[in-house]
Amino acid sequence: MTDYHADHAWVGGAVAHDVAISVGDDGRILSLVPDTSPATGAIRLEGFTLPGFVNAHSHAFHRALRGRRQRTGDFWGWRETMYEVAERLGPASYEELATAVFAEMVCAGFTAVGEFHYVHHERGGAAYRDPNEMGWALVRAAERAGIRMVLLDTCYLLGGFSTPVTGVQVRYADRDVTEWADRVRALAAGLHGHPSVSCGLAAHSVRAVTADDLRAIAALRDTLQLPLHVHVSEQPAENAACLDATGRTPTALLAETGMLGPATSVVHATHPAADDIDLLGEQAVTVVACPTTEQDLGDGLGPFAELATAGATLAIGTDSHAVVDPFAEMRGIEMHDRLRRHARGVHTPAALLDAATTGGARSLGLDGGALRSGAPADLVTLRLDSIRVAGFDPDDLASAAVFAATAADVSDVVVGGRRIVAAGMHQSVPDLPDRLGGTIRAMMAER
Ligand SMILES: [Zn+2]
């Protein structure tokens, strides 16, 4: 058993003080006792302790583009440079890069990640000897970095409506939906013995699979009872192409093929039609908002508030990793809606914290996201002595977290009861900035 003592903690949607948190040997919270003095030997968590944040949408390798390919070009131009990085990845380089990227996430306060994984195949498109070799590189990376991971193995079969994959896209594509499903089943079976990693499903987008494939993917979700993710309406051009090819919006096509529902997360939903918003709400999907990526790529301002009012659950993701900062994503949901609606106070700080915690856990089929007895002991502690939060209102720590803090203010991170970050330093991946920078420079120089 390990004892922690939080100066302040977010428990049941309110701030509690002097909270003793006991963690069992199974990594779960045994008890939470507020208004108590520290137990002998308890590890003190100075500041404001929150449930670990959940990053519901990541493509780890996109991190290599930060600060290198952000100056110009639209989404589709950015995608070409992202493809150049995908072409360079091998299992060893992907493991090194992803280890550092996942470690960066933990340092920022994320204790779980949904990795939307589609670079499965070798250069040229052949399957690796173990078809999940690239997936296993990500599993090792997550375990080394100490983050929980749901590996969302992605079905990506077409380059566009009725268009075969070309160029580097052949690395993403299985021969057909059955081959993809067989690979996913093998991965899921192989993950026994990896308690911090589990398997989920993804369809890349309505562009990348046919309607019949969408039906097969939805059926596999129901058979295996796994979470299912799909990119939806990030760009107006996707809506136009889908309407042209099928006579339906992407959301309507997903509804018709059984893809929507409470176990499904739609990523972005930046440009849904009015009927789409109602459909996504009625189907109780999770919408994964990725505001910093949507800013970086010039995607637009998604109707987050309307989606939540319609019945969707919000979660956050860092997607392209132009920024890795849960506070920026939470704040981004509110700021996008303020800019769009010309109004403040659209979401409460508690609702934004829910998106980053319980919303993400729901999206990934995890039972964490809250500080309560029996939940996994995933904790993130925010310093309250930094210049950014100086002057905070002690009666409104949620606002300090949502409106003032950044990832640089995270001091301690505990995952499954284990202290992964202490005093802002990752405990098992040393020299993180040098390591991440060196890995990216080596990979981008390689030809
Ligand atoms: Zn994405």
Short mmCIF file of C-alpha atoms and ligand atoms in Angstrom, two decimals:
data_model
loop_
_atom_site.label_atom_id
_atom_site.label_comp_id
_atom_site.label_asym_id
_atom_site.label_seq_id
_atom_site.Cartn_x
_atom_site.Cartn_y
_atom_site.Cartn_z
CA MET A 1 0.00 0.00 0.00
CA THR A 2 1.16 3.56 -0.77
CA ASP A 3 -0.11 6.67 0.98
CA TYR A 4 -0.37 10.06 -0.70
CA HIS A 5 -1.49 13.30 0.90
CA ALA A 6 -2.97 15.99 -1.35
CA ASP A 7 -3.14 19.60 -0.13
CA HIS A 8 -6.24 20.06 -2.30
CA ALA A 9 -8.01 17.56 -4.54
CA TRP A 10 -10.88 17.46 -7.05
CA VAL A 11 -13.29 14.92 -5.57
CA GLY A 12 -16.87 14.48 -6.74
CA GLY A 13 -16.88 17.73 -8.71
CA ALA A 14 -15.70 19.89 -5.79
CA VAL A 15 -12.45 20.86 -4.10
CA ALA A 16 -11.58 18.92 -0.94
CA HIS A 17 -8.68 19.84 1.34
CA ASP A 18 -6.02 17.81 3.14
CA VAL A 19 -6.99 14.58 1.44
CA ALA A 20 -5.33 11.30 2.43
CA ILE A 21 -5.29 8.99 -0.61
CA SER A 22 -4.41 5.34 0.09
CA VAL A 23 -3.52 3.16 -2.87
CA GLY A 24 -3.62 -0.62 -2.81
CA ASP A 25 -1.05 -2.93 -4.32
CA ASP A 26 -3.40 -3.38 -7.29
CA GLY A 27 -2.89 0.30 -8.19
CA ARG A 28 -6.42 1.32 -7.24
CA ILE A 29 -7.60 3.87 -4.69
CA LEU A 30 -8.46 2.18 -1.39
CA SER A 31 -9.72 5.27 0.41
CA LEU A 32 -9.96 9.06 0.16
CA VAL A 33 -10.22 10.90 3.46
CA PRO A 34 -10.49 14.71 3.41
CA ASP A 35 -9.69 17.10 6.26
CA THR A 36 -7.09 14.86 7.79
CA SER A 37 -3.41 15.17 8.74
CA PRO A 38 -0.76 13.43 6.67
CA ALA A 39 -0.11 9.79 7.60
CA THR A 40 3.46 8.93 8.59
CA GLY A 41 5.46 8.27 5.44
CA ALA A 42 2.76 9.62 3.12
CA ILE A 43 4.04 11.20 -0.12
CA ARG A 44 2.88 14.79 -0.13
CA LEU A 45 1.28 16.14 -3.29
CA GLU A 46 1.72 19.91 -2.96
CA GLY A 47 -0.90 21.86 -4.85
CA PHE A 48 -4.15 20.82 -6.51
CA THR A 49 -4.52 17.12 -7.33
CA LEU A 50 -6.91 16.10 -10.09
CA PRO A 51 -7.79 12.80 -11.71
CA GLY A 52 -5.25 11.97 -14.43
CA PHE A 53 -6.17 13.54 -17.77
CA VAL A 54 -7.12 11.34 -20.70
CA ASN A 55 -5.79 12.11 -24.17
CA ALA A 56 -8.48 10.47 -26.28
CA HIS A 57 -6.89 11.12 -29.67
CA SER A 58 -3.20 10.85 -30.56
CA HIS A 59 -1.06 10.00 -33.57
CA ALA A 60 2.32 9.78 -31.82
CA PHE A 61 4.46 10.22 -34.93
CA HIS A 62 2.86 13.56 -35.88
CA ARG A 63 4.93 15.06 -33.03
CA ALA A 64 7.92 15.10 -35.40
CA LEU A 65 6.28 17.93 -37.38
CA ARG A 66 6.10 20.38 -34.47
CA GLY A 67 8.10 23.51 -35.16
CA ARG A 68 9.12 22.14 -38.55
CA ARG A 69 6.01 22.15 -40.74
CA GLN A 70 3.74 24.70 -39.11
CA ARG A 71 4.40 27.84 -41.17
CA THR A 72 2.23 27.48 -44.24
CA GLY A 73 -0.04 25.21 -46.24
CA ASP A 74 -3.61 24.03 -45.67
CA PHE A 75 -4.71 20.78 -44.06
CA TRP A 76 -4.11 18.81 -47.26
CA GLY A 77 -0.59 20.26 -47.70
CA TRP A 78 0.20 19.47 -44.07
CA ARG A 79 -1.01 15.94 -44.71
CA GLU A 80 1.63 15.48 -47.43
CA THR A 81 4.44 16.42 -45.03
CA MET A 82 2.93 14.13 -42.38
CA TYR A 83 3.07 11.33 -44.97
CA GLU A 84 6.81 11.99 -45.41
CA VAL A 85 7.30 11.26 -41.71
CA ALA A 86 5.13 8.14 -41.89
CA GLU A 87 7.36 6.88 -44.72
CA ARG A 88 10.43 7.08 -42.47
CA LEU A 89 9.07 5.08 -39.54
CA GLY A 90 10.31 1.60 -38.69
CA PRO A 91 9.55 -0.41 -35.55
CA ALA A 92 12.74 0.70 -33.75
CA SER A 93 12.50 4.39 -34.65
CA TYR A 94 8.77 4.41 -33.92
CA GLU A 95 9.36 2.90 -30.48
CA GLU A 96 12.00 5.53 -29.64
CA LEU A 97 9.90 8.43 -30.91
CA ALA A 98 6.68 7.23 -29.27
CA THR A 99 8.42 6.55 -25.94
CA ALA A 100 9.52 10.19 -25.80
CA VAL A 101 6.16 11.52 -27.03
CA PHE A 102 4.24 9.46 -24.47
CA ALA A 103 6.68 10.60 -21.76
CA GLU A 104 6.00 14.20 -22.80
CA MET A 105 2.28 13.48 -22.41
CA VAL A 106 2.71 12.08 -18.90
CA CYS A 107 4.78 15.11 -17.88
CA ALA A 108 1.90 17.28 -19.16
CA GLY A 109 -0.58 15.43 -16.92
CA PHE A 110 -2.02 12.79 -19.25
CA THR A 111 -2.21 9.38 -17.60
CA ALA A 112 -3.94 7.62 -20.50
CA VAL A 113 -3.86 7.91 -24.27
CA GLY A 114 -5.95 6.61 -27.14
CA GLU A 115 -3.40 5.99 -29.89
CA PHE A 116 -5.12 6.07 -33.30
CA HIS A 117 -2.72 3.72 -35.03
CA TYR A 118 -2.62 3.27 -38.79
CA VAL A 119 1.04 2.84 -39.87
CA HIS A 120 0.83 -0.97 -39.73
CA HIS A 121 2.75 -2.16 -42.75
CA GLU A 122 6.28 -2.05 -44.10
CA ARG A 123 7.45 0.49 -46.62
CA GLY A 124 5.93 -0.73 -49.89
CA GLY A 125 2.86 -2.12 -48.13
CA ALA A 126 3.84 -5.70 -47.23
CA ALA A 127 2.75 -6.97 -43.83
CA TYR A 128 5.49 -7.38 -41.22
CA ARG A 129 6.27 -10.98 -40.25
CA ASP A 130 4.20 -10.29 -37.15
CA PRO A 131 1.46 -8.10 -38.68
CA ASN A 132 1.25 -6.20 -35.39
CA GLU A 133 4.97 -5.35 -35.20
CA MET A 134 4.36 -1.59 -35.36
CA GLY A 135 1.58 -1.94 -32.79
CA TRP A 136 3.96 -3.76 -30.46
CA ALA A 137 6.46 -0.91 -30.84
CA LEU A 138 3.75 1.42 -29.52
CA VAL A 139 2.90 -0.99 -26.68
CA ARG A 140 6.55 -1.06 -25.56
CA ALA A 141 6.73 2.72 -25.84
CA ALA A 142 3.64 3.25 -23.67
CA GLU A 143 4.94 0.82 -21.06
CA ARG A 144 8.36 2.51 -21.00
CA ALA A 145 6.75 5.93 -20.63
CA GLY A 146 4.37 4.76 -17.88
CA ILE A 147 1.16 5.85 -19.61
CA ARG A 148 -1.98 3.75 -20.01
CA MET A 149 -2.75 3.18 -23.65
CA VAL A 150 -5.75 2.05 -25.63
CA LEU A 151 -4.33 1.10 -29.01
CA LEU A 152 -7.03 2.03 -31.50
CA ASP A 153 -6.11 -0.16 -34.43
CA THR A 154 -7.32 1.60 -37.51
CA CYS A 155 -8.98 0.25 -40.63
CA TYR A 156 -7.73 2.32 -43.58
CA LEU A 157 -8.36 0.69 -46.94
CA LEU A 158 -8.91 3.48 -49.49
CA GLY A 159 -7.19 6.73 -50.42
CA GLY A 160 -10.60 8.36 -50.94
CA PHE A 161 -14.10 7.47 -52.11
CA SER A 162 -13.60 4.74 -54.77
CA THR A 163 -9.87 5.63 -54.88
CA PRO A 164 -7.19 3.07 -54.04
CA VAL A 165 -4.42 3.90 -51.58
CA THR A 166 -1.31 5.33 -53.22
CA GLY A 167 2.21 6.24 -52.13
CA VAL A 168 2.86 5.94 -48.41
CA GLN A 169 -0.83 5.18 -47.81
CA VAL A 170 -0.02 1.55 -48.71
CA ARG A 171 1.58 1.33 -45.26
CA TYR A 172 -1.83 2.05 -43.71
CA ALA A 173 -3.88 -0.44 -45.70
CA ASP A 174 -4.82 -4.02 -44.96
CA ARG A 175 -5.98 -6.05 -47.96
CA ASP A 176 -9.58 -5.93 -46.72
CA VAL A 177 -11.66 -5.49 -43.60
CA THR A 178 -11.33 -9.18 -42.70
CA GLU A 179 -7.54 -9.01 -42.67
CA TRP A 180 -7.75 -5.91 -40.46
CA ALA A 181 -10.15 -7.68 -38.08
CA ASP A 182 -7.87 -10.74 -37.86
CA ARG A 183 -4.93 -8.50 -36.99
CA VAL A 184 -6.97 -6.74 -34.29
CA ARG A 185 -8.05 -10.05 -32.76
CA ALA A 186 -4.43 -11.23 -32.65
CA LEU A 187 -3.39 -7.97 -31.00
CA ALA A 188 -6.16 -8.16 -28.41
CA ALA A 189 -5.20 -11.76 -27.57
CA GLY A 190 -1.53 -10.80 -27.27
CA LEU A 191 -2.25 -7.99 -24.82
CA HIS A 192 -3.01 -10.33 -21.93
CA GLY A 193 -0.18 -9.74 -19.52
CA HIS A 194 0.02 -6.05 -20.44
CA PRO A 195 -2.29 -4.59 -17.79
CA SER A 196 -1.81 -0.94 -18.74
CA VAL A 197 -2.56 -1.47 -22.44
CA SER A 198 -5.79 -2.51 -24.11
CA CYS A 199 -7.14 -2.66 -27.61
CA GLY A 200 -9.79 -0.59 -29.36
CA LEU A 201 -11.05 -0.14 -32.90
CA ALA A 202 -10.97 2.70 -35.38
CA ALA A 203 -12.11 3.43 -38.89
CA HIS A 204 -9.90 6.17 -40.27
CA SER A 205 -12.79 8.13 -41.82
CA VAL A 206 -15.66 7.69 -44.25
CA ARG A 207 -13.11 8.45 -46.99
CA ALA A 208 -10.97 5.42 -46.14
CA VAL A 209 -13.48 2.56 -45.95
CA THR A 210 -16.65 1.63 -47.85
CA ALA A 211 -20.15 1.58 -46.37
CA ASP A 212 -20.04 -2.23 -46.24
CA ASP A 213 -16.74 -2.05 -44.38
CA LEU A 214 -18.28 0.41 -41.91
CA ARG A 215 -21.03 -2.13 -41.23
CA ALA A 216 -18.42 -4.85 -40.61
CA ILE A 217 -16.43 -2.59 -38.28
CA ALA A 218 -19.56 -1.70 -36.27
CA ALA A 219 -20.37 -5.40 -35.98
CA LEU A 220 -16.87 -6.13 -34.66
CA ARG A 221 -17.33 -3.38 -32.04
CA ASP A 222 -20.50 -5.11 -30.86
CA THR A 223 -18.94 -8.59 -30.86
CA LEU A 224 -15.73 -7.64 -29.06
CA GLN A 225 -17.30 -4.89 -26.90
CA LEU A 226 -14.48 -2.48 -27.67
CA PRO A 227 -14.46 1.29 -28.07
CA LEU A 228 -14.62 2.52 -31.67
CA HIS A 229 -13.21 5.81 -32.99
CA VAL A 230 -13.55 7.59 -36.34
CA HIS A 231 -12.49 11.00 -37.74
CA VAL A 232 -15.59 12.95 -38.79
CA SER A 233 -16.07 16.20 -40.72
CA GLU A 234 -12.72 17.77 -39.84
CA GLN A 235 -12.72 19.54 -43.20
CA PRO A 236 -15.58 20.87 -45.39
CA ALA A 237 -13.98 19.01 -48.33
CA GLU A 238 -14.69 15.69 -46.58
CA ASN A 239 -18.38 16.58 -46.29
CA ALA A 240 -18.52 17.61 -49.96
CA ALA A 241 -16.78 14.43 -51.15
CA CYS A 242 -19.04 12.24 -49.01
CA LEU A 243 -22.20 13.97 -50.25
CA ASP A 244 -20.96 13.62 -53.79
CA ALA A 245 -20.12 9.93 -53.45
CA THR A 246 -22.97 8.73 -51.23
CA GLY A 247 -25.62 11.45 -51.11
CA ARG A 248 -25.15 11.61 -47.34
CA THR A 249 -23.10 13.59 -44.85
CA PRO A 250 -20.35 11.62 -43.10
CA THR A 251 -22.42 11.53 -39.90
CA ALA A 252 -25.54 10.34 -41.72
CA LEU A 253 -23.50 7.62 -43.42
CA LEU A 254 -22.07 6.51 -40.05
CA ALA A 255 -25.58 6.42 -38.56
CA GLU A 256 -26.93 4.37 -41.46
CA THR A 257 -24.11 1.82 -41.17
CA GLY A 258 -24.53 1.29 -37.42
CA MET A 259 -21.26 3.02 -36.56
CA LEU A 260 -22.71 5.48 -34.03
CA GLY A 261 -23.66 4.73 -30.42
CA PRO A 262 -22.38 5.16 -26.87
CA ALA A 263 -19.22 3.09 -27.49
CA THR A 264 -18.30 5.28 -30.47
CA SER A 265 -16.19 8.43 -30.44
CA VAL A 266 -16.20 10.85 -33.36
CA VAL A 267 -13.02 12.87 -33.60
CA HIS A 268 -13.30 16.60 -34.45
CA ALA A 269 -16.90 16.95 -35.74
CA THR A 270 -15.83 20.46 -36.72
CA HIS A 271 -18.26 20.87 -39.62
CA PRO A 272 -21.42 18.85 -38.88
CA ALA A 273 -24.74 19.82 -40.47
CA ALA A 274 -27.58 20.76 -38.07
CA ASP A 275 -29.15 17.30 -38.49
CA ASP A 276 -25.76 15.73 -37.80
CA ILE A 277 -25.58 17.45 -34.41
CA ASP A 278 -28.97 15.98 -33.47
CA LEU A 279 -27.90 12.52 -34.68
CA LEU A 280 -24.63 12.57 -32.73
CA GLY A 281 -26.52 13.66 -29.61
CA GLU A 282 -29.32 11.09 -29.99
CA GLN A 283 -26.74 8.34 -30.47
CA ALA A 284 -24.92 9.46 -27.27
CA VAL A 285 -21.52 9.40 -28.93
CA THR A 286 -18.40 10.95 -27.46
CA VAL A 287 -17.03 13.88 -29.45
CA VAL A 288 -13.25 14.17 -29.13
CA ALA A 289 -12.38 17.85 -29.46
CA CYS A 290 -8.79 18.62 -30.45
CA PRO A 291 -8.77 22.45 -30.32
CA THR A 292 -5.02 23.06 -30.56
CA THR A 293 -4.72 20.86 -33.65
CA GLU A 294 -7.85 22.44 -35.11
CA GLN A 295 -6.20 25.84 -34.58
CA ASP A 296 -2.88 24.74 -36.06
CA LEU A 297 -4.46 23.22 -39.16
CA GLY A 298 -6.99 26.02 -39.63
CA ASP A 299 -9.83 23.49 -39.43
CA GLY A 300 -12.42 25.86 -38.01
CA LEU A 301 -14.46 26.18 -34.82
CA GLY A 302 -16.57 23.12 -34.02
CA PRO A 303 -20.01 23.46 -32.36
CA PHE A 304 -18.91 21.87 -29.07
CA ALA A 305 -21.67 23.45 -26.96
CA GLU A 306 -24.43 22.43 -29.36
CA LEU A 307 -23.08 18.87 -29.49
CA ALA A 308 -23.03 18.66 -25.69
CA THR A 309 -26.56 20.11 -25.43
CA ALA A 310 -27.78 17.58 -28.00
CA GLY A 311 -26.54 14.73 -25.78
CA ALA A 312 -22.95 14.02 -26.85
CA THR A 313 -20.19 13.67 -24.26
CA LEU A 314 -17.09 15.81 -24.81
CA ALA A 315 -13.50 14.54 -24.50
CA ILE A 316 -10.15 16.05 -25.49
CA GLY A 317 -7.29 14.90 -27.71
CA THR A 318 -3.94 16.33 -28.76
CA ASP A 319 -4.13 14.67 -32.21
CA SER A 320 -1.14 16.12 -34.15
CA HIS A 321 0.74 17.21 -30.99
CA ALA A 322 1.36 20.74 -32.26
CA VAL A 323 0.70 21.30 -28.54
CA VAL A 324 0.67 18.65 -25.78
CA ASP A 325 -1.16 20.36 -22.93
CA PRO A 326 -4.46 19.21 -21.41
CA PHE A 327 -5.12 22.69 -20.02
CA ALA A 328 -4.83 24.24 -23.49
CA GLU A 329 -7.29 21.68 -24.90
CA MET A 330 -9.85 22.21 -22.10
CA ARG A 331 -9.52 25.96 -22.43
CA GLY A 332 -9.70 25.61 -26.21
CA ILE A 333 -13.18 24.05 -26.05
CA GLU A 334 -14.43 27.09 -24.17
CA MET A 335 -12.50 29.64 -26.23
CA HIS A 336 -13.60 28.19 -29.57
CA ASP A 337 -17.22 28.43 -28.44
CA ARG A 338 -16.68 31.99 -27.15
CA LEU A 339 -15.23 33.07 -30.48
CA ARG A 340 -18.02 31.39 -32.41
CA ARG A 341 -20.92 32.54 -30.20
CA HIS A 342 -19.56 35.93 -29.10
CA ALA A 343 -20.35 34.98 -25.50
CA ARG A 344 -18.40 33.95 -22.40
CA GLY A 345 -19.06 31.23 -19.86
CA VAL A 346 -20.35 28.67 -22.38
CA HIS A 347 -18.96 25.68 -20.43
CA THR A 348 -18.37 25.56 -16.67
CA PRO A 349 -14.84 24.77 -15.45
CA ALA A 350 -16.24 21.54 -13.96
CA ALA A 351 -17.65 20.53 -17.35
CA LEU A 352 -14.29 21.20 -19.00
CA LEU A 353 -12.50 19.13 -16.34
CA ASP A 354 -15.05 16.36 -16.99
CA ALA A 355 -14.19 16.43 -20.71
CA ALA A 356 -10.49 15.95 -19.89
CA THR A 357 -11.13 13.14 -17.37
CA THR A 358 -14.42 11.19 -17.30
CA GLY A 359 -15.23 12.08 -20.92
CA GLY A 360 -11.91 10.68 -22.10
CA ALA A 361 -12.27 7.58 -19.93
CA ARG A 362 -15.71 6.94 -21.45
CA SER A 363 -14.31 7.42 -24.93
CA LEU A 364 -11.59 4.81 -24.37
CA GLY A 365 -13.67 2.35 -22.34
CA LEU A 366 -11.53 2.92 -19.21
CA ASP A 367 -12.94 2.93 -15.69
CA GLY A 368 -10.84 5.88 -14.50
CA GLY A 369 -11.37 9.62 -14.76
CA ALA A 370 -12.43 10.35 -11.18
CA LEU A 371 -10.94 10.28 -7.71
CA ARG A 372 -13.02 7.69 -5.85
CA SER A 373 -12.48 4.46 -3.96
CA GLY A 374 -11.95 1.56 -6.33
CA ALA A 375 -10.86 3.72 -9.27
CA PRO A 376 -7.35 3.40 -10.72
CA ALA A 377 -4.98 5.67 -8.77
CA ASP A 378 -4.22 8.02 -11.68
CA LEU A 379 -3.42 11.43 -10.23
CA VAL A 380 -2.02 14.68 -11.57
CA THR A 381 -0.89 17.48 -9.29
CA LEU A 382 -0.84 21.10 -10.36
CA ARG A 383 1.60 23.44 -8.63
CA LEU A 384 -0.09 26.49 -7.18
CA ASP A 385 3.16 28.45 -6.69
CA SER A 386 3.93 29.14 -10.35
CA ILE A 387 3.83 32.60 -11.88
CA ARG A 388 0.99 31.54 -14.18
CA VAL A 389 -1.49 30.77 -11.41
CA ALA A 390 -0.19 33.31 -8.86
CA GLY A 391 -3.16 35.21 -7.41
CA PHE A 392 -5.57 32.30 -7.89
CA ASP A 393 -8.86 32.27 -5.97
CA PRO A 394 -8.55 29.56 -3.27
CA ASP A 395 -12.30 28.97 -3.50
CA ASP A 396 -12.14 28.39 -7.25
CA LEU A 397 -9.22 26.10 -7.98
CA ALA A 398 -11.09 24.65 -10.97
CA SER A 399 -10.88 28.04 -12.69
CA ALA A 400 -7.17 28.28 -11.88
CA ALA A 401 -6.67 24.91 -13.56
CA VAL A 402 -8.85 25.55 -16.61
CA PHE A 403 -8.12 29.21 -17.34
CA ALA A 404 -4.60 29.85 -16.02
CA ALA A 405 -2.49 26.71 -15.79
CA THR A 406 -0.33 25.10 -18.46
CA ALA A 407 1.37 21.74 -18.75
CA ALA A 408 4.50 23.38 -17.31
CA ASP A 409 2.68 23.65 -13.96
CA VAL A 410 2.27 19.88 -13.55
CA SER A 411 4.57 18.72 -10.76
CA ASP A 412 3.57 15.13 -9.98
CA VAL A 413 1.87 12.38 -11.95
CA VAL A 414 0.87 9.01 -10.54
CA VAL A 415 -0.36 6.22 -12.81
CA GLY A 416 -1.83 3.08 -11.24
CA GLY A 417 -0.38 4.16 -7.90
CA ARG A 418 3.17 4.53 -9.30
CA ARG A 419 4.83 7.91 -9.27
CA ILE A 420 5.86 8.47 -12.89
CA VAL A 421 6.60 12.21 -12.67
CA ALA A 422 8.03 13.89 -9.56
CA ALA A 423 8.87 17.58 -9.30
CA GLY A 424 8.16 17.91 -13.02
CA MET A 425 10.72 15.24 -14.00
CA HIS A 426 9.88 11.93 -15.65
CA GLN A 427 11.33 9.24 -13.38
CA SER A 428 12.15 6.55 -15.96
CA VAL A 429 12.78 8.49 -19.19
CA PRO A 430 15.65 10.82 -18.26
CA ASP A 431 16.83 13.83 -20.26
CA LEU A 432 13.49 13.97 -22.02
CA PRO A 433 13.91 17.15 -24.12
CA ASP A 434 17.32 16.03 -25.44
CA ARG A 435 16.04 12.56 -26.09
CA LEU A 436 12.91 13.68 -27.93
CA GLY A 437 14.80 16.31 -29.91
CA GLY A 438 17.59 13.89 -30.82
CA THR A 439 15.14 11.22 -31.92
CA ILE A 440 13.24 13.63 -34.16
CA ARG A 441 16.39 15.17 -35.67
CA ALA A 442 17.83 11.72 -36.44
CA MET A 443 14.59 10.56 -37.99
CA MET A 444 14.08 13.67 -40.11
CA ALA A 445 17.70 13.55 -41.37
CA GLU A 446 17.42 9.89 -42.38
CA ARG A 447 16.64 9.20 -45.99
ZN ZN B 1 -6.45 12.47 -35.96
#
